[in-house]
Backbone as a chain_set.jsonl record, in Angstrom:
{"seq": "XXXXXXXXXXXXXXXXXXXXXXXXXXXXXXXXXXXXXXXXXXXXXXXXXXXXXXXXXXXXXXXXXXXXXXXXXXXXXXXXXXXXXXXXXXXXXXXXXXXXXXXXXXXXXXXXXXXXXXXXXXXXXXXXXXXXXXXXXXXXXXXXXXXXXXXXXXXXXXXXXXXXXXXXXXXXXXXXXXXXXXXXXXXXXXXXXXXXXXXXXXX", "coords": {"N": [[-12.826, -0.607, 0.139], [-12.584, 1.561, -2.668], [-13.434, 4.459, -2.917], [-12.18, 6.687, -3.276], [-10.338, 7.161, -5.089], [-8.465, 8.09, -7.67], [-8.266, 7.596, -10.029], [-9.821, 5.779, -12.641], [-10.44, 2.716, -14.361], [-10.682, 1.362, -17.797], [-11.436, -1.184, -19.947], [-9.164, -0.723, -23.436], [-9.565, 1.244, -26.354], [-10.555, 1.687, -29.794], [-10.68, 4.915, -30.111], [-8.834, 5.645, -28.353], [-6.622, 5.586, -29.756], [-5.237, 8.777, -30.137], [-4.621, 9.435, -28.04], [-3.396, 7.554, -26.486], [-1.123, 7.545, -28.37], [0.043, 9.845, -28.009], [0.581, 9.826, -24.947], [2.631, 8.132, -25.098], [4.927, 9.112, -26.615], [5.748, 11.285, -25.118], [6.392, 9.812, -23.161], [8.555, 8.334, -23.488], [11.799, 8.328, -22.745], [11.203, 7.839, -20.347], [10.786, 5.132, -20.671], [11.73, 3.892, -22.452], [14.342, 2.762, -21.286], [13.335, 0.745, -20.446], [10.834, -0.839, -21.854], [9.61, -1.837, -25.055], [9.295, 1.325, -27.213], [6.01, 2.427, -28.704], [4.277, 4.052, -30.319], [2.552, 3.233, -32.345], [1.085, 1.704, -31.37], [-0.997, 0.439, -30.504], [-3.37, -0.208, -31.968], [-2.801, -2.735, -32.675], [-2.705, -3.869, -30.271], [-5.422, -3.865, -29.502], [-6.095, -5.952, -31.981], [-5.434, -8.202, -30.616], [-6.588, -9.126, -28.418], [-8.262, -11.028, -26.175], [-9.203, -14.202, -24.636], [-6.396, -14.878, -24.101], [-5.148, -12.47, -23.16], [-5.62, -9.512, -22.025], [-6.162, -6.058, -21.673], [-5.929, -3.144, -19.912], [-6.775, 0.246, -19.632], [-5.378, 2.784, -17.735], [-6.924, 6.046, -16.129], [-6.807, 9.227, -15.525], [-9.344, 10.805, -13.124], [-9.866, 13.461, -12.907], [-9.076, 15.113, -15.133], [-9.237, 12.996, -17.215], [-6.762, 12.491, -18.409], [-4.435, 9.819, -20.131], [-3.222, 7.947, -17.55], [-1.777, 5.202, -17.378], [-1.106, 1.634, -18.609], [-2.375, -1.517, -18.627], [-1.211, -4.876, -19.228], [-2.988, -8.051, -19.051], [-1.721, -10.801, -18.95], [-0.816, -13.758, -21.392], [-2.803, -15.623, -19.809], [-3.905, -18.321, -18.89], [-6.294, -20.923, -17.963], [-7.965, -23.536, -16.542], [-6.667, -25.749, -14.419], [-4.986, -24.038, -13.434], [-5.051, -21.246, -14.039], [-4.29, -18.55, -14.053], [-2.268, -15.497, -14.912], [0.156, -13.195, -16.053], [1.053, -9.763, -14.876], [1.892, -7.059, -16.88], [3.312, -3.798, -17.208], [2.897, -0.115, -17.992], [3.52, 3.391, -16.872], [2.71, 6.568, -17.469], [4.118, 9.913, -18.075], [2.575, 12.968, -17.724], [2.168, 11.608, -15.403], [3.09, 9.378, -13.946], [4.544, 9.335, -10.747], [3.254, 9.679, -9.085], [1.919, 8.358, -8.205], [-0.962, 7.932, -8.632], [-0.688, 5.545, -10.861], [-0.437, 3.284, -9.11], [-2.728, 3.246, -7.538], [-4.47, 2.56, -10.069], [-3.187, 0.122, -10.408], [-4.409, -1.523, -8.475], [-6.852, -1.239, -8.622], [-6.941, -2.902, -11.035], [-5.85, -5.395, -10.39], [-8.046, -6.206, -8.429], [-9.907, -6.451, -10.335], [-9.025, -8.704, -11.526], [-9.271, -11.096, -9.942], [-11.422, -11.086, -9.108], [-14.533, -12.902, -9.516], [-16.067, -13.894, -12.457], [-19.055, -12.507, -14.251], [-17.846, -10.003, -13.807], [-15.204, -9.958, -13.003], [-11.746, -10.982, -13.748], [-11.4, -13.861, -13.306], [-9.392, -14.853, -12.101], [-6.847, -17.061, -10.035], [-3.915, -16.756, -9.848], [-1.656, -14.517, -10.254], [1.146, -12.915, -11.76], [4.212, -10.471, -11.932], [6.474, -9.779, -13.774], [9.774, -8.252, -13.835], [12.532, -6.631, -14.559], [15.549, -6.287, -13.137], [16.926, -4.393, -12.596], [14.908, -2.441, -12.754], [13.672, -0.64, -10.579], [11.961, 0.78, -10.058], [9.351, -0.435, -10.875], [9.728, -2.706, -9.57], [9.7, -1.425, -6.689], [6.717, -1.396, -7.39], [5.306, -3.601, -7.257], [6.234, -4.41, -4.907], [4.566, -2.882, -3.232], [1.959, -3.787, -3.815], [1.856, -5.998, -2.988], [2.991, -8.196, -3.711], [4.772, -11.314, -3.494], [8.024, -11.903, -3.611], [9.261, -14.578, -6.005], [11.396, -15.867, -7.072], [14.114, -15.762, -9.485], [14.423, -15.197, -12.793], [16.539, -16.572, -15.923], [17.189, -14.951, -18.7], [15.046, -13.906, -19.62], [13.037, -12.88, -21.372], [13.264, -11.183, -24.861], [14.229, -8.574, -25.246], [15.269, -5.059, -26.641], [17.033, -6.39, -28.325], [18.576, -8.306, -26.945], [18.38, -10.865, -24.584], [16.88, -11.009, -21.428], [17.357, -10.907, -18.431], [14.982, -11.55, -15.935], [12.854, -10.614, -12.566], [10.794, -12.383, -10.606], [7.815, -12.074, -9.113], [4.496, -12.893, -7.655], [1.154, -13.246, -6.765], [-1.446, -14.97, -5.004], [-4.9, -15.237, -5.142], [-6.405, -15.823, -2.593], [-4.07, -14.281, -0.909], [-4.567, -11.778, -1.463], [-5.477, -8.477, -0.515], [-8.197, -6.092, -0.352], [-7.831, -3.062, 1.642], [-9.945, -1.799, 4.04], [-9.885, 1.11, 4.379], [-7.918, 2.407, 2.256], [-4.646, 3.175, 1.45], [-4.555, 5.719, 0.185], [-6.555, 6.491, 0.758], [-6.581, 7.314, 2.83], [-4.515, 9.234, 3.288], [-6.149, 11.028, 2.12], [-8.364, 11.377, 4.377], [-6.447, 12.452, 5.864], [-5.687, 15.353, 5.267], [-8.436, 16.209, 5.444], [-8.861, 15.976, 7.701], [-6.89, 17.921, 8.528], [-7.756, 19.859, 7.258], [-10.092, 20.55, 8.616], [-9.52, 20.957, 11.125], [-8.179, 23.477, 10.986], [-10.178, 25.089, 10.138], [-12.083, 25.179, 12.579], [-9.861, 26.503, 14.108], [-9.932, 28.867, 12.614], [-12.442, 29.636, 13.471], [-12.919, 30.045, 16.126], [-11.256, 32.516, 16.126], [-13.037, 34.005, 15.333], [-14.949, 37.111, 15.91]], "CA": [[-13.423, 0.667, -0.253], [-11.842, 2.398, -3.011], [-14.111, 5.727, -3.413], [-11.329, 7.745, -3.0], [-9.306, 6.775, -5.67], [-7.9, 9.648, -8.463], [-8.41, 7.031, -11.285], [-10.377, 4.789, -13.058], [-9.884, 2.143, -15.262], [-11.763, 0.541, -18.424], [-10.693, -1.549, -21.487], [-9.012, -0.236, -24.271], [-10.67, 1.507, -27.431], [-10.355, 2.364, -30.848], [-10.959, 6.253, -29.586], [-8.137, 5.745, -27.333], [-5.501, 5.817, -30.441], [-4.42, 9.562, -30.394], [-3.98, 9.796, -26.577], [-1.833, 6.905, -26.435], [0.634, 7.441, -29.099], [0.908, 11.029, -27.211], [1.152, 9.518, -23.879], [3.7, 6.833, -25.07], [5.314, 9.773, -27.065], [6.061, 11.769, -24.01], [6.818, 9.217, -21.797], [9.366, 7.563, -24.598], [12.476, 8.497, -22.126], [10.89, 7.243, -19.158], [9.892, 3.831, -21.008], [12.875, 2.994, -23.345], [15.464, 1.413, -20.731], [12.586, -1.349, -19.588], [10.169, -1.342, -23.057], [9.904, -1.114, -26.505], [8.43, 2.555, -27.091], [5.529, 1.607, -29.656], [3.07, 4.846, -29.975], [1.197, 3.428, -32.958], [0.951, 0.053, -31.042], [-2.304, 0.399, -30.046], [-4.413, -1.119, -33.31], [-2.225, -4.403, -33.022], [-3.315, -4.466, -29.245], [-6.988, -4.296, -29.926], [-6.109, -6.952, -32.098], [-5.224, -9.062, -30.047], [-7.414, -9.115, -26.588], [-8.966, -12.277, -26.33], [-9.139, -15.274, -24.169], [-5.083, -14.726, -23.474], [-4.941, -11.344, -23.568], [-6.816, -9.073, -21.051], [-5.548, -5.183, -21.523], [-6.869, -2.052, -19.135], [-6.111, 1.825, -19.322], [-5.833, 3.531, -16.444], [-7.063, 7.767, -16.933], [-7.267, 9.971, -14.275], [-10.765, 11.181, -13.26], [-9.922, 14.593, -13.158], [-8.584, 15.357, -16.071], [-9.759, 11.901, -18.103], [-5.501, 12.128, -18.823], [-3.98, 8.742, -20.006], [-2.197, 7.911, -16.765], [-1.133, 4.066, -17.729], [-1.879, 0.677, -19.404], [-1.745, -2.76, -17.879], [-1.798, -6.044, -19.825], [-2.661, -9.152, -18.228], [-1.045, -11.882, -20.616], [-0.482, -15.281, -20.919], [-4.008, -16.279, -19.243], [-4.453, -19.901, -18.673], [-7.191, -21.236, -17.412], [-7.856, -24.883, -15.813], [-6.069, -25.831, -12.904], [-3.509, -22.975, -13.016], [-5.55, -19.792, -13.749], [-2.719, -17.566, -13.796], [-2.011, -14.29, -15.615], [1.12, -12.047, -16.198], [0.706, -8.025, -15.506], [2.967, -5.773, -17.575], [2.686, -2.201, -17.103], [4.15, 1.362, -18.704], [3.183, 4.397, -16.797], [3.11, 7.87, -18.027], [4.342, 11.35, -18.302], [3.067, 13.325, -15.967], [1.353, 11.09, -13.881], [4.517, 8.965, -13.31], [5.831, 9.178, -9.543], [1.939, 10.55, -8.316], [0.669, 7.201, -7.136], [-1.763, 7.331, -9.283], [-0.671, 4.106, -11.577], [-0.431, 2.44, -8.095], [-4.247, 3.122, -7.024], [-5.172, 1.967, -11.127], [-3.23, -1.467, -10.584], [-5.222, -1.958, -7.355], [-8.195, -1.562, -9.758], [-7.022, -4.117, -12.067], [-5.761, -6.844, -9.185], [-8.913, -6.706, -7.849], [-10.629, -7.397, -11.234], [-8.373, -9.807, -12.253], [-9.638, -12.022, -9.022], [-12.805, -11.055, -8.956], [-15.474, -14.04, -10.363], [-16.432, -13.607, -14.124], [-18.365, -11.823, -15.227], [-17.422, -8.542, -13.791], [-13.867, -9.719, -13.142], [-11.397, -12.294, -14.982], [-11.339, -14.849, -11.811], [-7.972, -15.456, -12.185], [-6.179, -17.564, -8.913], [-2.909, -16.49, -9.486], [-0.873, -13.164, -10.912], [2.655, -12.214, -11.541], [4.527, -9.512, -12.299], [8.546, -9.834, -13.983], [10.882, -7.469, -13.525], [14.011, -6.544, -15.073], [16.806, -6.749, -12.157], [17.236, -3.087, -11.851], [13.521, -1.489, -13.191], [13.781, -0.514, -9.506], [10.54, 1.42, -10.061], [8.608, -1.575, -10.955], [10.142, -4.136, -8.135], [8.909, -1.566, -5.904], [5.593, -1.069, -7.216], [4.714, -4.823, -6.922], [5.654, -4.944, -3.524], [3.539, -1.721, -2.421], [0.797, -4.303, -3.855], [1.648, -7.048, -1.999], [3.046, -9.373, -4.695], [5.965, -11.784, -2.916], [9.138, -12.147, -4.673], [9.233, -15.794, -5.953], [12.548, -16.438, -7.692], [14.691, -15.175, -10.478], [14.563, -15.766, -14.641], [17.595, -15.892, -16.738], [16.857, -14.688, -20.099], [13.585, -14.609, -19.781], [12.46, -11.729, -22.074], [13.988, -10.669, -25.9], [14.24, -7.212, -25.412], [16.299, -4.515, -27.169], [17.889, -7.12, -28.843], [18.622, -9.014, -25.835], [17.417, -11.833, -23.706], [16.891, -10.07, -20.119], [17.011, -11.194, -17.07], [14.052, -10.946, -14.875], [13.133, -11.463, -11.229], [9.801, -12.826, -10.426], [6.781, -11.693, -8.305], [4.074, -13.4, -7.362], [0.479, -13.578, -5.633], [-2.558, -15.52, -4.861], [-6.564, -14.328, -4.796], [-6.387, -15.745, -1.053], [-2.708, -13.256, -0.279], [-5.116, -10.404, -1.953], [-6.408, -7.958, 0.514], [-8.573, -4.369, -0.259], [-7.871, -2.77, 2.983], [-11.204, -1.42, 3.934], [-9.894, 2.244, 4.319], [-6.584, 2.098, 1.688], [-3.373, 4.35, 1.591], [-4.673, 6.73, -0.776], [-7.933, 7.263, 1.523], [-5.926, 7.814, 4.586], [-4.037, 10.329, 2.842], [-7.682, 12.304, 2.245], [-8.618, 11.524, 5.128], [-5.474, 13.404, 7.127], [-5.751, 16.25, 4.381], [-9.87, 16.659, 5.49], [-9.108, 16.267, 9.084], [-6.346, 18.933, 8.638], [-8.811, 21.101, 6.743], [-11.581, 20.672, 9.863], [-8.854, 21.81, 12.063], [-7.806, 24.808, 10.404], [-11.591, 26.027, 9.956], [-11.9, 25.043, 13.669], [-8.998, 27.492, 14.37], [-10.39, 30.29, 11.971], [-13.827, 29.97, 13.586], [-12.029, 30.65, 17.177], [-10.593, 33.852, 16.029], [-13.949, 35.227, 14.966], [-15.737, 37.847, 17.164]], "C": [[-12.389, 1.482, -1.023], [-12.609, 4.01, -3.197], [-13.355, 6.66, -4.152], [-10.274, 7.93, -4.356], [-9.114, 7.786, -7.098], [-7.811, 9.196, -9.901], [-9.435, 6.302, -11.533], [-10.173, 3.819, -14.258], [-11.256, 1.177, -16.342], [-10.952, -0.014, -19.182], [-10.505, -0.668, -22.805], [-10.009, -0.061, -25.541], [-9.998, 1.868, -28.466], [-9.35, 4.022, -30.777], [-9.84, 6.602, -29.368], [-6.447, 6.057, -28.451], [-4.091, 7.195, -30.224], [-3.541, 9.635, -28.549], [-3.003, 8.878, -26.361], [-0.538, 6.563, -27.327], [0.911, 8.688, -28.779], [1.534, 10.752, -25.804], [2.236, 9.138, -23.957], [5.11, 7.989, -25.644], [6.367, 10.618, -26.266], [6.298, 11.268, -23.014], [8.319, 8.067, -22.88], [10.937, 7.737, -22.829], [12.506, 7.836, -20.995], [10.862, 5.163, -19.278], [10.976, 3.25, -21.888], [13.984, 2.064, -22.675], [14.501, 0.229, -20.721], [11.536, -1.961, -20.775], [10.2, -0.821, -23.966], [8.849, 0.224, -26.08], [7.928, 2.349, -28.386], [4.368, 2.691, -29.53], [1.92, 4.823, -30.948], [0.898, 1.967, -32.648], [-0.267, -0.753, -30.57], [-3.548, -0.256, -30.609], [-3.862, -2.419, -32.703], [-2.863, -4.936, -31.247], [-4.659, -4.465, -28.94], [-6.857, -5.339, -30.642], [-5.801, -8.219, -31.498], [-5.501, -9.537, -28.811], [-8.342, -10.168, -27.518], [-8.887, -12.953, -25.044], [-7.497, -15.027, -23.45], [-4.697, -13.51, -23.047], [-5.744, -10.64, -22.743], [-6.026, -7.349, -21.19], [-6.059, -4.055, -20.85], [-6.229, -0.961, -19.297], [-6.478, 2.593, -18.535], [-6.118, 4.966, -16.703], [-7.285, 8.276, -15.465], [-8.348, 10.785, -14.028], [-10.684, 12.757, -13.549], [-9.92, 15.458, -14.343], [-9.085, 14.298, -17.345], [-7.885, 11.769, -19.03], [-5.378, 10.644, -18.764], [-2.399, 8.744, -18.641], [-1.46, 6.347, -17.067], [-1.77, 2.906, -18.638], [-0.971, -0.553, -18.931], [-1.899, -3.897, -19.052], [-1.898, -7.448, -18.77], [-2.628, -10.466, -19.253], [-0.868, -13.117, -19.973], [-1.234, -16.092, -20.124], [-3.864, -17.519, -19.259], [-5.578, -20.074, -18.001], [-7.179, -22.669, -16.989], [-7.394, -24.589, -14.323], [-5.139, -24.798, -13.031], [-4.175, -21.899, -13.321], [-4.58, -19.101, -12.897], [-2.661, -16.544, -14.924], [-0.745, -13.591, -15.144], [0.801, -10.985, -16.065], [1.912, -7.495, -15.695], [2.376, -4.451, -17.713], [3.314, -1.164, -17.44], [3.005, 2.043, -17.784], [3.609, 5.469, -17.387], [3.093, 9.141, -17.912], [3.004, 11.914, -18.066], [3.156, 12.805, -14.972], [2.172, 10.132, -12.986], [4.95, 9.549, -11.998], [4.543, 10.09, -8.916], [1.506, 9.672, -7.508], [-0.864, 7.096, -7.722], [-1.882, 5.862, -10.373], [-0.752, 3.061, -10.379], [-2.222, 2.403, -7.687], [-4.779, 2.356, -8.614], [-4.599, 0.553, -10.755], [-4.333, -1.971, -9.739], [-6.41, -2.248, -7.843], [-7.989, -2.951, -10.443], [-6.803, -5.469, -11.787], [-6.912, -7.35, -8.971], [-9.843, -7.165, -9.075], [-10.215, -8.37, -11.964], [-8.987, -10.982, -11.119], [-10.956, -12.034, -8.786], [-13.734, -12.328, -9.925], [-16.13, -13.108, -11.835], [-18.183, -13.221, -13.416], [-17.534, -10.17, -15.214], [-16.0, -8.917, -13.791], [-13.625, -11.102, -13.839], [-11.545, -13.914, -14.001], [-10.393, -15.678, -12.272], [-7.85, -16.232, -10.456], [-4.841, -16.846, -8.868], [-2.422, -15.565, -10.568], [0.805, -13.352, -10.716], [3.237, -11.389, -12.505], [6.094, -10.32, -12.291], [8.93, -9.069, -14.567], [12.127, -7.55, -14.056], [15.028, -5.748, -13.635], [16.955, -5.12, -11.615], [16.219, -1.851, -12.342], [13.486, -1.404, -11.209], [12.254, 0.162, -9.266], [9.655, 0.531, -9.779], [8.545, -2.901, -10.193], [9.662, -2.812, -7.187], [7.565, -1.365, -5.637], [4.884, -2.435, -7.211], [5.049, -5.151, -5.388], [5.197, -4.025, -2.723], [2.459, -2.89, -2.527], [0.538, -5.505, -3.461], [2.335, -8.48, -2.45], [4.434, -9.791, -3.757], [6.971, -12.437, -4.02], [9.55, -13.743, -4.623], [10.918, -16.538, -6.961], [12.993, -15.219, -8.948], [15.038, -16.089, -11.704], [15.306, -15.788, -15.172], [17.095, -15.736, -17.923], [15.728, -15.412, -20.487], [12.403, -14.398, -21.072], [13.474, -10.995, -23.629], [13.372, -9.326, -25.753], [15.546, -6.077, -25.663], [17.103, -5.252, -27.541], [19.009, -7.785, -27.839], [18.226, -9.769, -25.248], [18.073, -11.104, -22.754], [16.446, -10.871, -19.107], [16.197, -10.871, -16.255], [13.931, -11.67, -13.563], [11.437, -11.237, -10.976], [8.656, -12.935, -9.146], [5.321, -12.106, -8.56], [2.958, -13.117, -6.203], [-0.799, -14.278, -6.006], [-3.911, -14.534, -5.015], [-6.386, -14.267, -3.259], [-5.077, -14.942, -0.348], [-3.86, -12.026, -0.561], [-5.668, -9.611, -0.838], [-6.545, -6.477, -0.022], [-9.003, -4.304, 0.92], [-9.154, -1.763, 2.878], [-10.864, 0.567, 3.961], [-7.724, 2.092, 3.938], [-5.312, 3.43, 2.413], [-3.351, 5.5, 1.135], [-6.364, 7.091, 0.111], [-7.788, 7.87, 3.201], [-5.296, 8.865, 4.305], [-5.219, 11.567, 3.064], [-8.034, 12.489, 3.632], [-7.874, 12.515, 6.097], [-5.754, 14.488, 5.897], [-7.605, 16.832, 4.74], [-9.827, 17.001, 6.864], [-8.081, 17.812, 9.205], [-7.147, 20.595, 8.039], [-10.13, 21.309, 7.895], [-10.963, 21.378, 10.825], [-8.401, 23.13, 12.041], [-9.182, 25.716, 10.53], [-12.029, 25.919, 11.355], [-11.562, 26.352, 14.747], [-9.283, 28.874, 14.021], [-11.477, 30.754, 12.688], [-13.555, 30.666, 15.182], [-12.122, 31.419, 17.468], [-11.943, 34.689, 15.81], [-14.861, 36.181, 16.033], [-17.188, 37.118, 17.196]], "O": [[-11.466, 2.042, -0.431], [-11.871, 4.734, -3.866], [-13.618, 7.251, -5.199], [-9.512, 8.893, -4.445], [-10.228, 8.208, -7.408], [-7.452, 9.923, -10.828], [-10.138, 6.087, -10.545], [-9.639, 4.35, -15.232], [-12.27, 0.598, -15.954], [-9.8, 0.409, -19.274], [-11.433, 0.008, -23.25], [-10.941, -0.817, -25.813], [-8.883, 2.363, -28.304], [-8.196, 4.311, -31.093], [-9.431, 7.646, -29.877], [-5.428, 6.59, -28.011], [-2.867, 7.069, -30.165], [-2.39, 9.81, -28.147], [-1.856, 9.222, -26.075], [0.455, 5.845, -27.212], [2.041, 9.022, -29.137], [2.619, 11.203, -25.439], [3.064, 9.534, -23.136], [6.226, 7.776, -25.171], [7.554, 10.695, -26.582], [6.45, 11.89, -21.963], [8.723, 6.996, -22.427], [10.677, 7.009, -21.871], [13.52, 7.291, -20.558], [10.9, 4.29, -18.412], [11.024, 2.024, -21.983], [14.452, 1.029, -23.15], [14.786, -0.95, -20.93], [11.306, -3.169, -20.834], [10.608, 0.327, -24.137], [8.014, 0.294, -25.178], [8.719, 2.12, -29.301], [3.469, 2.415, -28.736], [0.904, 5.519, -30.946], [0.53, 1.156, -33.498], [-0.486, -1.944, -30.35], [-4.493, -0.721, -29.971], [-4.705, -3.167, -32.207], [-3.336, -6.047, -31.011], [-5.016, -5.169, -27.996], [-7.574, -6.197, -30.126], [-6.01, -9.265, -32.112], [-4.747, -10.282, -28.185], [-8.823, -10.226, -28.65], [-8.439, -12.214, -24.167], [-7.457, -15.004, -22.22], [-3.644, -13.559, -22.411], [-6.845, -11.182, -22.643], [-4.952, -7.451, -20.598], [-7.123, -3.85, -21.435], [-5.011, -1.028, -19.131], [-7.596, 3.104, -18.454], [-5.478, 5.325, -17.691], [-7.853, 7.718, -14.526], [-8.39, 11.707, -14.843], [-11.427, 13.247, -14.399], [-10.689, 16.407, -14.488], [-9.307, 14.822, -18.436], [-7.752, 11.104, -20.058], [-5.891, 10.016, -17.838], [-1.257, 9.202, -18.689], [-0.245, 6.463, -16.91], [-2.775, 3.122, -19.316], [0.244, -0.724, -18.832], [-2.833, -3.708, -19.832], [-1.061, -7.769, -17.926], [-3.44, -10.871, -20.086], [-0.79, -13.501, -18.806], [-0.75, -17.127, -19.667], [-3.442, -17.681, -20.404], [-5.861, -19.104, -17.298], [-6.037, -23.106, -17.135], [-7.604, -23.714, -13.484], [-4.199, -25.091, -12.292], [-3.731, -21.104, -12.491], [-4.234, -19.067, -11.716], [-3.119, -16.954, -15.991], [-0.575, -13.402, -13.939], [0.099, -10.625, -17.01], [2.831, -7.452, -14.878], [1.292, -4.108, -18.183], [4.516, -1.21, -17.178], [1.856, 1.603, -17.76], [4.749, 5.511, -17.849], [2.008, 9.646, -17.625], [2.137, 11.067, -18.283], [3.783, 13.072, -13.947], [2.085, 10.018, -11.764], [5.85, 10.378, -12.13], [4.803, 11.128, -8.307], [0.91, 9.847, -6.445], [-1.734, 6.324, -7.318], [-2.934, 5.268, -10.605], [-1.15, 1.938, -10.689], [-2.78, 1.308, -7.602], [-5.59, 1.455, -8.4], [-5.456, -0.332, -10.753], [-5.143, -2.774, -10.202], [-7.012, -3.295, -7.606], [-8.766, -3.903, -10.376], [-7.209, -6.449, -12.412], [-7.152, -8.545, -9.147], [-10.525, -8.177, -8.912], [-10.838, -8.878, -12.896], [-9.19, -12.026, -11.739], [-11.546, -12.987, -8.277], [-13.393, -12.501, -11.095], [-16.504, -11.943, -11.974], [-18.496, -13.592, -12.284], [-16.954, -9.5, -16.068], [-15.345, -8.248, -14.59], [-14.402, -11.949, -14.281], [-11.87, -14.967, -14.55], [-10.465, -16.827, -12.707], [-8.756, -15.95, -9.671], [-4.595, -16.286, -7.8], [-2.744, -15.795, -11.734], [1.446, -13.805, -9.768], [2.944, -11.45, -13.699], [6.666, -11.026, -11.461], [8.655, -8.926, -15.759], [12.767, -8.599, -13.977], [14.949, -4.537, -13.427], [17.07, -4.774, -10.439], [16.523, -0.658, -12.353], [13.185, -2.477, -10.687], [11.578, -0.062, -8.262], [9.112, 0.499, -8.675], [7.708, -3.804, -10.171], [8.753, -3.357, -6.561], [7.046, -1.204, -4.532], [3.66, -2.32, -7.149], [4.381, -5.933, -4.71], [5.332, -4.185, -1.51], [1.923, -3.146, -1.449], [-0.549, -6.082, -3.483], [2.287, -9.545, -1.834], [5.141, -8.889, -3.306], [6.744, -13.209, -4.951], [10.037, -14.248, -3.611], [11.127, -17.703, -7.299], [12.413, -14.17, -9.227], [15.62, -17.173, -11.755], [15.418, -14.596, -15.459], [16.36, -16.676, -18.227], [15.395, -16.446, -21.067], [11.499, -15.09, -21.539], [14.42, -10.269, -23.322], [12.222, -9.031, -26.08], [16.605, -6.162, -25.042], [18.23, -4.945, -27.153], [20.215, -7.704, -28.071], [17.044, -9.438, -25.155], [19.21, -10.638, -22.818], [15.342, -11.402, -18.981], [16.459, -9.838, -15.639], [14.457, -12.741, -13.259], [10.888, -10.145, -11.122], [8.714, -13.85, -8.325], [4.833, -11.726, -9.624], [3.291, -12.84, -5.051], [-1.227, -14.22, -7.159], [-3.883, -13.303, -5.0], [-6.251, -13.218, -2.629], [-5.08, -14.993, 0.882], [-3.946, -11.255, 0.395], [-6.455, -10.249, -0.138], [-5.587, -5.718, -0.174], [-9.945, -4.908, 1.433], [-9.38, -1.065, 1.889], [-11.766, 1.264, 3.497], [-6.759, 1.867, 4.667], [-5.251, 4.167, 3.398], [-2.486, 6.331, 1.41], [-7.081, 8.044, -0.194], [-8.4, 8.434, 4.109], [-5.45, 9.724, 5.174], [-5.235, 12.561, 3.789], [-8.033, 13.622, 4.115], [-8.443, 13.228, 6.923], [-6.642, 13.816, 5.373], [-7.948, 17.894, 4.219], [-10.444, 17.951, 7.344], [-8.496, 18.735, 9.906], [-7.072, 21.792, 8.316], [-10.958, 22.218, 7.839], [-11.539, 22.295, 11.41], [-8.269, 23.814, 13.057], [-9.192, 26.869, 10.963], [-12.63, 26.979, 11.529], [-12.226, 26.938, 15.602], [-9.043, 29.852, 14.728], [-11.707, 31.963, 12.733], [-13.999, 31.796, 15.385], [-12.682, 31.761, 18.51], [-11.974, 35.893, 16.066], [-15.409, 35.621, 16.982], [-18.026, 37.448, 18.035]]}, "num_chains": 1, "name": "protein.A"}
């Protein structure tokens, strides 16, 4: 049960151009040690969703703000149905927990049976050695750390070392009342108690 959840996520759009070369714009600082910062990068990745290629943007309901953007790359299919997720979050929404409730979105439709989801078997997420952010937002989601890459990744004019995370459909679990609905939940019960308390006091 996600009800609760402070995002939602669809596939990328055309539309979606100005907001994410402002998001990417304003999150440039946050996003340059671990990826290229690419804010008119957005055409070339509509071009290229296909069959290998699977890309989602997370927005926050409230606001309809660009809070992130996942790719799930390197698809195979056959016997190994497997996908890569790479992910940038962004300025503001960075360090809310909201990009953490959108992956949860995009796990579960990456495993989910076609056609609503991709019905992948197996995911992983790689990490650069000290994106400390990103090693621990794969294991809030459950992913188990399966080894380490040497120069796995040309980035910044570099091959980069990554360290490698890992999970199954059958490891997957949506806990029937999550982390982000237990939160509401103590935040509703604390609001029942308070009005509780007020009602008390009244003559």
């Amino acid at each position: 049960m996600m009800s609760c959840m402070r995002v939602y996520i669809r596939p990328p759009q055309p539309g979606d151009e100005t907001a994410y070369r402002e998001a990417v714009l304003r999150s440039a600082d946050h996003l340059s040690p671990w990826n290229p910062v690419e804010p008119d990068g957005l055409p070339d990745l509509l071009r290229r969703q296909g069959p290998a290629l699977r890309s989602f943007m997370i927005f926050d309901k409230e606001d309809d703000g660009l809070v992130g953007r996942v790719n799930v790359a390197n698809i195979v299919r056959a016997r190994f149905c497997n996908g890569a997720l790479g992910y940038d979050s962004y300025v503001p929404y960075a360090g809310t927990g909201r990009m953490t409730e959108g992956m949860r979105l995009i796990v579960d439709r990456c495993f989910a049976s076609a056609p609503e989801g991709l019905g992948l078997h197996r995911l992983e997420i790689n990490v650069q050695p000290d994106n400390d952010r990103s090693i621990a937002m794969a294991r809030r989601l459950g992913f188990r750390h399966e080894g380490f890459s040497p120069r796995m990744l040309f980035l910044d004019d570099a091959w980069r070392d990554h360290e490698r995370f890992a999970m199954t459909a059958e490891e997957w679990q949506t806990p029937e009342l999550d982390l982000v609905e237990r939160g509401v939940a103590r935040e509703e019960r604390a609001g029942v108690r308070q009005e509780q308390r007020q009602g008390q006091g009244r003559p």
